[in-house]
Short mmCIF file of C-alpha atoms in Angstrom, two decimals:
data_model
loop_
_atom_site.label_atom_id
_atom_site.label_comp_id
_atom_site.label_asym_id
_atom_site.label_seq_id
_atom_site.Cartn_x
_atom_site.Cartn_y
_atom_site.Cartn_z
CA UNK A 1 140.13 87.81 62.24
CA UNK A 2 137.38 85.18 61.65
CA UNK A 3 137.24 84.46 65.33
CA UNK A 4 136.72 88.15 66.09
CA UNK A 5 134.05 88.59 63.42
CA UNK A 6 132.23 85.46 64.59
CA UNK A 7 132.31 86.70 68.14
CA UNK A 8 130.86 90.10 67.14
CA UNK A 9 128.08 88.51 65.06
CA UNK A 10 127.20 86.07 67.83
CA UNK A 11 127.22 88.81 70.44
CA UNK A 12 124.93 91.04 68.34
CA UNK A 13 122.52 88.18 67.62
CA UNK A 14 122.48 87.10 71.27
CA UNK A 15 121.84 90.65 72.46
CA UNK A 16 118.92 91.02 70.06
CA UNK A 17 117.43 87.66 71.11
CA UNK A 18 117.84 88.62 74.78
CA UNK A 19 115.99 91.89 74.31
CA UNK A 20 113.13 90.16 72.50
CA UNK A 21 112.88 87.42 75.14
CA UNK A 22 113.07 89.96 77.98
CA UNK A 23 110.32 92.09 76.46
CA UNK A 24 108.05 89.05 76.02
CA UNK A 25 108.74 87.84 79.57
CA UNK A 26 108.11 91.30 81.02
CA UNK A 27 104.86 91.72 79.12
CA UNK A 28 103.57 88.32 80.23
CA UNK A 29 104.40 88.77 83.89
CA UNK A 30 103.31 92.40 83.92
CA UNK A 31 99.92 91.35 82.57
CA UNK A 32 99.62 88.66 85.25
CA UNK A 33 100.39 91.14 88.03
CA UNK A 34 98.00 93.69 86.53
CA UNK A 35 95.24 91.09 86.37
CA UNK A 36 95.83 90.05 89.97
CA UNK A 37 95.89 93.63 91.28
CA UNK A 38 92.78 94.49 89.24
CA UNK A 39 90.89 91.57 90.77
CA UNK A 40 91.88 92.70 94.26
CA UNK A 41 90.68 96.23 93.56
CA UNK A 42 87.38 95.10 92.06
CA UNK A 43 86.81 92.72 94.97
CA UNK A 44 87.56 95.41 97.55
CA UNK A 45 85.41 98.09 95.90
CA UNK A 46 82.46 95.71 95.55
CA UNK A 47 82.58 94.55 99.16
CA UNK A 48 83.11 98.13 100.37
CA UNK A 49 79.94 99.17 98.58
CA UNK A 50 77.97 96.19 99.93
CA UNK A 51 79.07 96.72 103.53
CA UNK A 52 78.26 100.45 103.51
CA UNK A 53 74.56 99.61 103.27
CA UNK A 54 74.40 98.21 106.81
CA UNK A 55 76.88 99.95 109.07
CA UNK A 56 77.59 98.43 112.48
CA UNK A 57 80.72 97.81 114.57
CA UNK A 58 81.63 94.57 112.76
CA UNK A 59 81.21 96.12 109.33
CA UNK A 60 83.16 99.17 110.43
CA UNK A 61 86.28 97.04 110.99
CA UNK A 62 85.78 95.28 107.68
CA UNK A 63 85.37 98.59 105.86
CA UNK A 64 88.58 99.93 107.43
CA UNK A 65 90.44 96.83 106.22
CA UNK A 66 88.92 97.24 102.75
CA UNK A 67 89.91 100.93 102.73
CA UNK A 68 93.46 99.89 103.56
CA UNK A 69 93.52 97.34 100.73
CA UNK A 70 92.07 99.87 98.27
CA UNK A 71 94.69 102.42 99.32
CA UNK A 72 97.52 99.92 98.91
CA UNK A 73 96.33 98.97 95.42
CA UNK A 74 95.91 102.60 94.37
CA UNK A 75 99.46 103.44 95.53
CA UNK A 76 100.96 100.45 93.71
CA UNK A 77 103.50 101.70 91.12
CA UNK A 78 102.01 100.27 87.90
CA UNK A 79 104.09 102.39 85.59
CA UNK A 80 107.53 101.92 87.16
CA UNK A 81 109.02 98.48 86.42
CA UNK A 82 112.28 99.54 88.06
CA UNK A 83 110.60 100.14 91.44
CA UNK A 84 112.84 98.27 93.87
CA UNK A 85 110.10 97.30 96.36
CA UNK A 86 107.61 96.03 93.76
CA UNK A 87 107.64 92.42 94.99
CA UNK A 88 107.56 93.51 98.63
CA UNK A 89 104.53 95.75 98.06
CA UNK A 90 102.81 93.03 96.04
CA UNK A 91 103.26 90.58 98.94
CA UNK A 92 101.81 93.16 101.36
CA UNK A 93 98.76 93.56 99.11
CA UNK A 94 98.33 89.79 98.91
CA UNK A 95 98.55 89.57 102.69
CA UNK A 96 95.98 92.32 103.16
CA UNK A 97 93.69 90.59 100.65
CA UNK A 98 93.93 87.34 102.63
CA UNK A 99 93.20 89.23 105.86
CA UNK A 100 90.11 90.85 104.31
CA UNK A 101 88.89 87.49 102.99
CA UNK A 102 89.31 86.02 106.45
CA UNK A 103 87.34 88.88 108.01
CA UNK A 104 84.57 88.39 105.44
CA UNK A 105 84.67 84.61 105.97
CA UNK A 106 85.38 84.03 102.27
CA UNK A 107 87.60 81.32 100.83
CA UNK A 108 89.82 82.90 98.21
CA UNK A 109 91.86 81.22 95.54
CA UNK A 110 93.57 83.40 92.97
CA UNK A 111 95.10 81.37 90.14
CA UNK A 112 96.68 82.51 86.95
CA UNK A 113 97.08 79.99 84.18
CA UNK A 114 97.97 80.20 80.54
CA UNK A 115 94.42 79.51 79.43
CA UNK A 116 92.51 81.52 82.06
CA UNK A 117 92.74 83.54 85.23
CA UNK A 118 90.13 83.37 87.90
CA UNK A 119 89.24 84.47 91.36
CA UNK A 120 86.91 81.98 93.00
CA UNK A 121 84.85 82.19 96.16
#
């Protein structure tokens, strides 16, 4: 009887602790992904606006790449944590961001730390 009661108490306590830890982990990593995606969108929108001022063939290709990045970010499923291709889509966005940076001849370094997050050029 004591063994059974102890098991039930331990199971209930472990389940509660797991839910709390999972919620904290999800919030932390969700915020990191949101920050990263937000930086990509802000970067792309800013450069899109700057390049529209002087349209030529070179800028046309860059603008198309920026449009693609903006579209990918806007289609990203922010509100669905159960989306099965979330990591795959995030990697595609990161790849497109690196491609755009290369086209713009910009060194990019996106870092997320506990004390700060930054996007440096």
